[in-house]
Amino acid sequence: MLFILKEATSEKKLEQVREVIKEMGLKYHLIQDGKRIKFFIQNSNPKQNGQIKSLEQIDYSEEINVPYPLASRYVKNEDSIVKVGNIEIGGDKACVIAGPCAVENREQLNDIAKELSGLGVQLFRGGAYKPRSSPYAFQGLKEEGLKYLTEVKEKFGLKVVTEVINTETLKEVEKVADILQIGSRNMQNFDLLKEVGKSKRPILLKRGMSATIQDFLMSAEYILAQGNSQVILCERGIRTFETATRNTLDLNAIPLLKQLTHLPVIVDPSHGTGIRELVAPMTFAGIAAGAHGITVEVHCKPEEALSDGMQSLTPQQFEKLYYKFNKLEAALK
Ligand code: PEP
Ligand code: MN
């Protein structure tokens, strides 16, 4: 049940509502939606609902019947903005996350970070832990990779986006990550979702390769339900009958998600296509479809990359993409 407070309810009066709900032994989520403050309560009974509704502070109440209430626009209509330092994700300006698929060694990471920060990129990606489809494929440098990420972060003043693959390594990854990435293969790792839901870090949640939009939003709900409201959704392509591309980038998902949820939605044209030449056109398509940003794989020597070389852009190719991206963004405003 959603309880909407009267506009301009004082802090003291708000506290009183909080106390009443607490005394009932109920858990609640406090939501700021534009000028309105709302209480969302799961599992309250009709008697409790009646008591809360009768409080003078309550303007009206609504029953919410979606499987992902906190992620939905029914509970919060205003777009959510995730802040990372002075960068805003979900606002008017589309964000750019770029970097290698994986951290491979100190030199590789340093070279890419240098190129990208020189171009003005502020959000740097790279996996130290890599969940690979094959057990024989490069699994990432792990702690050593986190160390190199810390080095480039300090040297170039970058914010780091890096993947966390399990609950055991979460604390360690959290120390380096400005944004924690939950990869496609872990989108329904519910224990992990619950743990990152308790984190203070923003979460970049990638769509599972066979996940429906509802599955995707329910995974976001797992994180929100634990109190972490800083969730960014990422469309990264889904499995279809088509094998000519690595995945089928579901562009429909972008405007549809924006209709259903207040959370920022970004697009990953690298994993969405698997083919370097398709990354720029699908970046532009994603932005034209309304994405709040992009995440793109870049490598100085894509032919030598230990993972995802086929879809990685060289810094020169990325520079061209970035130039057009900025023009497109300005044109769309
Ligand atoms: C990645 O971002 O490198 C990655 C592994 O992506 P996904 O989880 O979308 O496959
Ligand atoms: Mn990758």
CSV table of C-alpha atoms and ligand atoms in Angstrom, one decimal:
chain,number,residue,atom,x,y,z
A,1,MET,CA,0.0,0.0,0.0
A,2,LEU,CA,1.2,3.5,-0.9
A,3,PHE,CA,0.4,6.4,1.5
A,4,ILE,CA,0.9,9.9,0.1
A,5,LEU,CA,1.5,12.7,2.5
A,6,LYS,CA,0.0,16.1,2.2
A,7,GLU,CA,2.2,18.6,0.6
A,8,ALA,CA,4.4,20.6,3.0
A,9,THR,CA,4.2,18.1,5.9
A,10,SER,CA,6.7,19.3,8.5
A,11,GLU,CA,9.6,17.2,9.6
A,12,LYS,CA,7.9,16.7,13.0
A,13,LYS,CA,4.6,15.6,11.5
A,14,LEU,CA,6.5,13.2,9.2
A,15,GLU,CA,8.3,11.7,12.2
A,16,GLN,CA,4.9,11.0,13.8
A,17,VAL,CA,3.8,8.9,10.8
A,18,ARG,CA,7.0,7.1,10.9
A,19,GLU,CA,6.5,6.3,14.6
A,20,VAL,CA,3.0,5.0,14.0
A,21,ILE,CA,4.2,2.7,11.2
A,22,LYS,CA,7.1,1.5,13.3
A,23,GLU,CA,4.9,0.7,16.3
A,24,MET,CA,2.8,-1.5,14.1
A,25,GLY,CA,6.0,-3.5,13.4
A,26,LEU,CA,5.8,-2.7,9.7
A,27,LYS,CA,8.7,-2.1,7.3
A,28,TYR,CA,8.4,0.9,5.1
A,29,HIS,CA,10.2,2.7,2.3
A,30,LEU,CA,10.1,6.5,2.4
A,31,ILE,CA,10.0,7.9,-1.1
A,32,GLN,CA,10.5,11.5,-2.3
A,33,ASP,CA,8.6,11.9,-5.5
A,34,GLY,CA,8.9,15.5,-6.6
A,35,LYS,CA,7.2,17.6,-3.9
A,36,ARG,CA,5.5,14.6,-2.4
A,37,ILE,CA,6.7,12.3,0.4
A,38,LYS,CA,5.3,8.8,0.2
A,39,PHE,CA,5.4,5.7,2.4
A,40,PHE,CA,5.4,2.4,0.7
A,41,ILE,CA,4.5,-0.5,2.9
A,42,GLN,CA,4.4,-4.2,2.0
A,43,ASN,CA,2.3,-6.7,3.8
A,44,SER,CA,0.2,-4.4,5.9
A,45,ASN,CA,-3.3,-5.7,6.8
A,46,PRO,CA,-6.6,-3.8,6.1
A,47,LYS,CA,-6.9,-2.7,9.7
A,48,GLN,CA,-3.4,-1.2,9.8
A,49,ASN,CA,-4.1,0.4,6.4
A,50,GLY,CA,-7.2,2.0,7.9
A,51,GLN,CA,-5.3,3.3,10.9
A,52,ILE,CA,-2.5,4.9,8.8
A,53,LYS,CA,-5.0,6.4,6.3
A,54,SER,CA,-6.9,8.1,9.1
A,55,LEU,CA,-3.8,10.1,10.2
A,56,GLU,CA,-4.1,13.8,9.5
A,57,GLN,CA,-0.8,13.8,7.6
A,58,ILE,CA,-2.1,11.4,4.9
A,59,ASP,CA,-3.6,12.9,1.8
A,60,TYR,CA,-4.6,9.7,0.1
A,61,SER,CA,-3.5,6.1,-0.3
A,62,GLU,CA,-3.3,3.7,-3.3
A,63,GLU,CA,-3.1,0.0,-3.7
A,64,ILE,CA,-0.1,-0.9,-5.9
A,65,ASN,CA,-0.5,-4.1,-7.9
A,66,VAL,CA,2.8,-4.5,-9.8
A,67,PRO,CA,5.4,-7.1,-9.0
A,68,TYR,CA,8.1,-4.4,-8.9
A,69,PRO,CA,6.5,-1.5,-6.9
A,70,LEU,CA,9.6,0.4,-5.9
A,71,ALA,CA,11.0,0.3,-9.4
A,72,SER,CA,7.7,1.4,-10.9
A,73,ARG,CA,6.4,4.8,-11.9
A,74,TYR,CA,3.3,4.1,-9.8
A,75,VAL,CA,5.2,4.5,-6.6
A,76,LYS,CA,7.7,7.2,-7.9
A,77,ASN,CA,6.9,9.1,-11.1
A,78,GLU,CA,9.8,11.5,-11.1
A,79,ASP,CA,13.0,10.3,-12.9
A,80,SER,CA,15.7,9.1,-10.5
A,81,ILE,CA,19.1,10.5,-10.9
A,82,VAL,CA,22.1,8.5,-9.7
A,83,LYS,CA,25.0,10.7,-8.6
A,84,VAL,CA,28.6,9.6,-8.8
A,85,GLY,CA,30.8,12.5,-7.7
A,86,ASN,CA,29.7,15.4,-9.9
A,87,ILE,CA,28.3,13.1,-12.6
A,88,GLU,CA,24.6,12.6,-12.9
A,89,ILE,CA,23.2,9.5,-14.5
A,90,GLY,CA,19.5,9.7,-15.5
A,91,GLY,CA,19.3,13.5,-16.0
A,92,ASP,CA,19.4,15.5,-19.2
A,93,LYS,CA,23.0,14.7,-20.1
A,94,ALA,CA,23.7,11.1,-21.4
A,95,CYS,CA,26.7,9.5,-19.6
A,96,VAL,CA,29.6,7.7,-21.1
A,97,ILE,CA,31.2,4.7,-19.5
A,98,ALA,CA,34.2,3.3,-21.4
A,99,GLY,CA,37.1,1.0,-20.9
A,100,PRO,CA,38.3,-2.5,-21.5
A,101,CYS,CA,36.2,-5.6,-21.0
A,102,ALA,CA,38.8,-6.9,-18.5
A,103,VAL,CA,41.7,-5.6,-16.6
A,104,GLU,CA,44.6,-7.6,-18.1
A,105,ASN,CA,47.8,-6.0,-16.7
A,106,ARG,CA,49.0,-2.7,-15.4
A,107,GLU,CA,50.3,-1.3,-18.7
A,108,GLN,CA,47.2,-2.3,-20.7
A,109,LEU,CA,44.9,-0.6,-18.1
A,110,ASN,CA,47.1,2.5,-17.8
A,111,ASP,CA,47.3,3.0,-21.6
A,112,ILE,CA,43.5,2.8,-22.1
A,113,ALA,CA,42.8,5.0,-19.1
A,114,LYS,CA,45.3,7.6,-20.4
A,115,GLU,CA,43.6,7.7,-23.8
A,116,LEU,CA,40.1,7.9,-22.5
A,117,SER,CA,40.7,10.4,-19.8
A,118,GLY,CA,42.5,12.5,-22.4
A,119,LEU,CA,39.3,12.5,-24.4
A,120,GLY,CA,37.3,13.6,-21.4
A,121,VAL,CA,35.8,10.3,-20.3
A,122,GLN,CA,35.1,10.3,-16.5
A,123,LEU,CA,33.6,6.9,-16.0
A,124,PHE,CA,36.0,4.1,-16.6
A,125,ARG,CA,35.0,0.5,-16.9
A,126,GLY,CA,37.0,-2.8,-16.6
A,127,GLY,CA,36.4,-6.1,-14.9
A,128,ALA,CA,38.8,-7.5,-12.4
A,129,TYR,CA,36.5,-10.5,-11.8
A,130,LYS,CA,35.1,-11.9,-15.1
A,131,PRO,CA,32.2,-14.4,-15.1
A,132,ARG,CA,33.0,-16.2,-18.3
A,133,SER,CA,30.8,-18.7,-20.1
A,134,SER,CA,33.8,-21.1,-20.4
A,135,PRO,CA,35.8,-22.3,-17.4
A,136,TYR,CA,38.9,-22.3,-19.6
A,137,ALA,CA,38.6,-18.6,-20.6
A,138,PHE,CA,40.4,-15.8,-18.7
A,139,GLN,CA,38.7,-15.3,-15.4
A,140,GLY,CA,40.2,-11.9,-14.6
A,141,LEU,CA,43.1,-10.8,-12.5
A,142,LYS,CA,40.9,-10.5,-9.4
A,143,GLU,CA,42.6,-8.7,-6.4
A,144,GLU,CA,45.6,-7.7,-8.7
A,145,GLY,CA,43.1,-6.2,-11.1
A,146,LEU,CA,41.5,-4.2,-8.4
A,147,LYS,CA,44.9,-2.8,-7.5
A,148,TYR,CA,45.5,-1.6,-11.1
A,149,LEU,CA,42.0,-0.1,-11.1
A,150,THR,CA,42.9,1.8,-7.9
A,151,GLU,CA,46.1,3.1,-9.6
A,152,VAL,CA,44.4,4.5,-12.7
A,153,LYS,CA,41.6,5.9,-10.6
A,154,GLU,CA,44.1,7.9,-8.6
A,155,LYS,CA,46.4,8.8,-11.5
A,156,PHE,CA,43.7,10.0,-13.9
A,157,GLY,CA,40.9,11.0,-11.4
A,158,LEU,CA,38.5,8.6,-13.0
A,159,LYS,CA,35.4,7.0,-11.5
A,160,VAL,CA,35.5,3.2,-11.8
A,161,VAL,CA,32.7,0.9,-12.9
A,162,THR,CA,33.6,-2.7,-12.1
A,163,GLU,CA,31.8,-6.0,-11.8
A,164,VAL,CA,31.2,-7.9,-8.6
A,165,ILE,CA,30.4,-11.6,-9.2
A,166,ASN,CA,29.7,-12.9,-5.7
A,167,THR,CA,29.0,-12.0,-2.1
A,168,GLU,CA,32.4,-13.1,-0.8
A,169,THR,CA,34.3,-10.5,-2.8
A,170,LEU,CA,31.8,-7.7,-2.5
A,171,LYS,CA,33.6,-5.8,0.4
A,172,GLU,CA,36.8,-5.9,-1.5
A,173,VAL,CA,35.3,-4.7,-4.9
A,174,GLU,CA,33.3,-2.0,-3.1
A,175,LYS,CA,36.6,-0.3,-2.0
A,176,VAL,CA,37.5,0.4,-5.6
A,177,ALA,CA,34.2,0.6,-7.4
A,178,ASP,CA,32.3,3.9,-7.7
A,179,ILE,CA,29.6,1.9,-9.4
A,180,LEU,CA,29.2,-1.8,-8.8
A,181,GLN,CA,28.3,-3.8,-12.0
A,182,ILE,CA,26.1,-6.8,-11.8
A,183,GLY,CA,26.6,-8.7,-15.0
A,184,SER,CA,24.1,-10.4,-17.2
A,185,ARG,CA,25.0,-13.8,-15.9
A,186,ASN,CA,24.2,-12.7,-12.3
A,187,MET,CA,21.1,-10.7,-13.0
A,188,GLN,CA,19.1,-13.4,-11.1
A,189,ASN,CA,21.7,-14.2,-8.4
A,190,PHE,CA,19.2,-13.1,-5.7
A,191,ASP,CA,21.7,-13.5,-2.8
A,192,LEU,CA,24.1,-11.1,-4.6
A,193,LEU,CA,21.3,-8.7,-5.4
A,194,LYS,CA,20.2,-8.6,-1.8
A,195,GLU,CA,23.8,-7.9,-0.7
A,196,VAL,CA,24.4,-5.1,-3.1
A,197,GLY,CA,21.0,-3.8,-2.0
A,198,LYS,CA,22.7,-3.0,1.3
A,199,SER,CA,25.7,-1.3,-0.3
A,200,LYS,CA,26.2,2.5,-0.4
A,201,ARG,CA,27.5,2.2,-4.0
A,202,PRO,CA,25.3,2.7,-7.1
A,203,ILE,CA,24.5,-0.5,-9.0
A,204,LEU,CA,24.7,-0.9,-12.7
A,205,LEU,CA,22.4,-3.9,-13.3
A,206,LYS,CA,22.7,-5.5,-16.7
A,207,ARG,CA,19.8,-7.3,-18.3
A,208,GLY,CA,20.1,-11.1,-18.2
A,209,MET,CA,20.5,-12.5,-21.7
A,210,SER,CA,17.2,-14.3,-21.5
A,211,ALA,CA,15.4,-12.0,-19.1
A,212,THR,CA,12.1,-10.5,-19.9
A,213,ILE,CA,11.5,-6.8,-19.0
A,214,GLN,CA,9.5,-8.0,-16.0
A,215,ASP,CA,12.3,-10.3,-14.8
A,216,PHE,CA,14.7,-7.4,-15.2
A,217,LEU,CA,12.6,-5.0,-13.2
A,218,MET,CA,12.1,-7.6,-10.5
A,219,SER,CA,15.8,-8.0,-10.1
A,220,ALA,CA,16.1,-4.2,-9.7
A,221,GLU,CA,13.3,-4.5,-7.1
A,222,TYR,CA,15.5,-6.9,-5.1
A,223,ILE,CA,18.1,-4.2,-4.8
A,224,LEU,CA,15.6,-1.4,-4.1
A,225,ALA,CA,13.8,-3.5,-1.5
A,226,GLN,CA,17.0,-3.6,0.6
A,227,GLY,CA,17.2,0.2,0.7
A,228,ASN,CA,19.7,0.9,-2.2
A,229,SER,CA,17.8,3.3,-4.4
A,230,GLN,CA,20.7,4.0,-6.7
A,231,VAL,CA,20.1,1.5,-9.5
A,232,ILE,CA,21.0,2.0,-13.2
A,233,LEU,CA,19.5,-0.4,-15.7
A,234,CYS,CA,21.5,-1.5,-18.7
A,235,GLU,CA,20.1,-3.1,-21.9
A,236,ARG,CA,22.9,-5.2,-23.3
A,237,GLY,CA,21.2,-7.4,-25.8
A,238,ILE,CA,19.2,-10.6,-25.5
A,239,ARG,CA,19.3,-14.1,-27.0
A,240,THR,CA,17.2,-14.6,-30.1
A,241,PHE,CA,17.2,-17.0,-33.0
A,242,GLU,CA,19.7,-14.7,-34.8
A,243,THR,CA,23.3,-15.8,-34.5
A,244,ALA,CA,24.9,-13.3,-37.0
A,245,THR,CA,25.3,-10.9,-34.1
A,246,ARG,CA,26.4,-11.9,-30.5
A,247,ASN,CA,23.1,-10.7,-29.1
A,248,THR,CA,20.1,-8.9,-30.4
A,249,LEU,CA,20.2,-5.4,-28.9
A,250,ASP,CA,16.6,-4.8,-27.7
A,251,LEU,CA,16.1,-1.2,-28.5
A,252,ASN,CA,12.4,-1.5,-27.7
A,253,ALA,CA,13.5,-2.1,-24.1
A,254,ILE,CA,14.8,1.5,-23.7
A,255,PRO,CA,11.6,3.5,-24.2
A,256,LEU,CA,9.6,0.8,-22.7
A,257,LEU,CA,11.7,0.7,-19.5
A,258,LYS,CA,11.5,4.5,-19.3
A,259,GLN,CA,7.8,4.2,-19.4
A,260,LEU,CA,7.6,1.6,-16.7
A,261,THR,CA,10.4,2.8,-14.3
A,262,HIS,CA,11.9,6.0,-12.9
A,263,LEU,CA,15.4,4.4,-12.9
A,264,PRO,CA,18.0,5.5,-15.4
A,265,VAL,CA,18.4,3.3,-18.4
A,266,ILE,CA,21.7,3.0,-20.4
A,267,VAL,CA,22.7,0.9,-23.4
A,268,ASP,CA,25.6,-1.4,-24.1
A,269,PRO,CA,26.2,-1.6,-27.8
A,270,SER,CA,29.4,-3.6,-27.4
A,271,HIS,CA,27.8,-6.7,-25.9
A,272,GLY,CA,24.6,-5.9,-27.7
A,273,THR,CA,26.2,-6.6,-31.1
A,274,GLY,CA,29.6,-8.3,-30.5
A,275,ILE,CA,30.9,-6.7,-33.6
A,276,ARG,CA,33.1,-3.6,-33.5
A,277,GLU,CA,31.7,-2.1,-36.7
A,278,LEU,CA,28.2,-2.1,-35.3
A,279,VAL,CA,29.0,-0.4,-32.0
A,280,ALA,CA,28.9,3.2,-33.2
A,281,PRO,CA,25.6,2.8,-35.2
A,282,MET,CA,23.9,1.0,-32.3
A,283,THR,CA,25.2,3.6,-29.8
A,284,PHE,CA,23.4,6.3,-31.8
A,285,ALA,CA,20.3,4.2,-32.1
A,286,GLY,CA,20.3,3.7,-28.3
A,287,ILE,CA,20.7,7.4,-27.6
A,288,ALA,CA,18.0,8.2,-30.2
A,289,ALA,CA,15.7,5.7,-28.4
A,290,GLY,CA,16.2,7.7,-25.2
A,291,ALA,CA,19.0,5.9,-23.3
A,292,HIS,CA,20.5,7.9,-20.5
A,293,GLY,CA,24.0,6.8,-21.5
A,294,ILE,CA,26.2,4.2,-22.9
A,295,THR,CA,28.8,1.7,-21.8
A,296,VAL,CA,31.4,0.8,-24.5
A,297,GLU,CA,34.4,-1.5,-24.6
A,298,VAL,CA,37.7,0.1,-25.7
A,299,HIS,CA,41.2,-1.5,-26.0
A,300,CYS,CA,44.4,-0.2,-27.4
A,301,LYS,CA,45.1,-3.5,-29.1
A,302,PRO,CA,41.8,-5.2,-29.6
A,303,GLU,CA,43.4,-8.1,-31.5
A,304,GLU,CA,45.3,-9.0,-28.4
A,305,ALA,CA,42.5,-8.6,-25.9
A,306,LEU,CA,41.9,-11.4,-23.4
A,307,SER,CA,38.2,-11.0,-23.7
A,308,ASP,CA,35.7,-9.4,-26.1
A,309,GLY,CA,38.4,-8.1,-28.6
A,310,MET,CA,36.0,-8.5,-31.5
A,311,GLN,CA,33.6,-5.9,-30.1
A,312,SER,CA,36.3,-3.5,-28.6
A,313,LEU,CA,37.0,-0.2,-30.2
A,314,THR,CA,40.4,1.3,-30.5
A,315,PRO,CA,40.8,4.7,-28.8
A,316,GLN,CA,40.8,6.3,-32.3
A,317,GLN,CA,37.5,4.6,-33.2
A,318,PHE,CA,36.1,5.6,-29.8
A,319,GLU,CA,37.1,9.2,-30.3
A,320,LYS,CA,35.1,9.3,-33.6
A,321,LEU,CA,32.1,7.7,-31.8
A,322,TYR,CA,32.4,10.2,-28.9
A,323,TYR,CA,32.4,13.2,-31.3
A,324,LYS,CA,29.3,12.1,-33.0
A,325,PHE,CA,27.7,11.0,-29.8
A,326,ASN,CA,28.0,14.6,-28.4
A,327,LYS,CA,26.6,16.1,-31.7
A,328,LEU,CA,23.7,13.7,-31.6
A,329,GLU,CA,23.0,14.4,-27.9
A,330,ALA,CA,23.0,18.2,-28.6
A,331,ALA,CA,20.7,17.7,-31.7
A,332,LEU,CA,18.2,15.6,-29.7
A,333,LYS,CA,17.7,18.4,-27.1
B,1,PEP,C1,30.9,-6.9,-19.4
B,1,PEP,O1,30.4,-5.8,-19.2
B,1,PEP,O2,32.1,-7.1,-19.7
B,1,PEP,C2,30.1,-8.1,-19.3
B,1,PEP,C3,30.6,-9.3,-19.0
B,1,PEP,O3,28.8,-7.9,-19.7
B,1,PEP,P1,27.5,-8.8,-19.7
B,1,PEP,O4,27.4,-9.2,-18.2
B,1,PEP,O5,26.5,-7.9,-20.2
B,1,PEP,O6,27.8,-10.0,-20.6
B,2,MN,MN,32.9,-7.7,-22.0
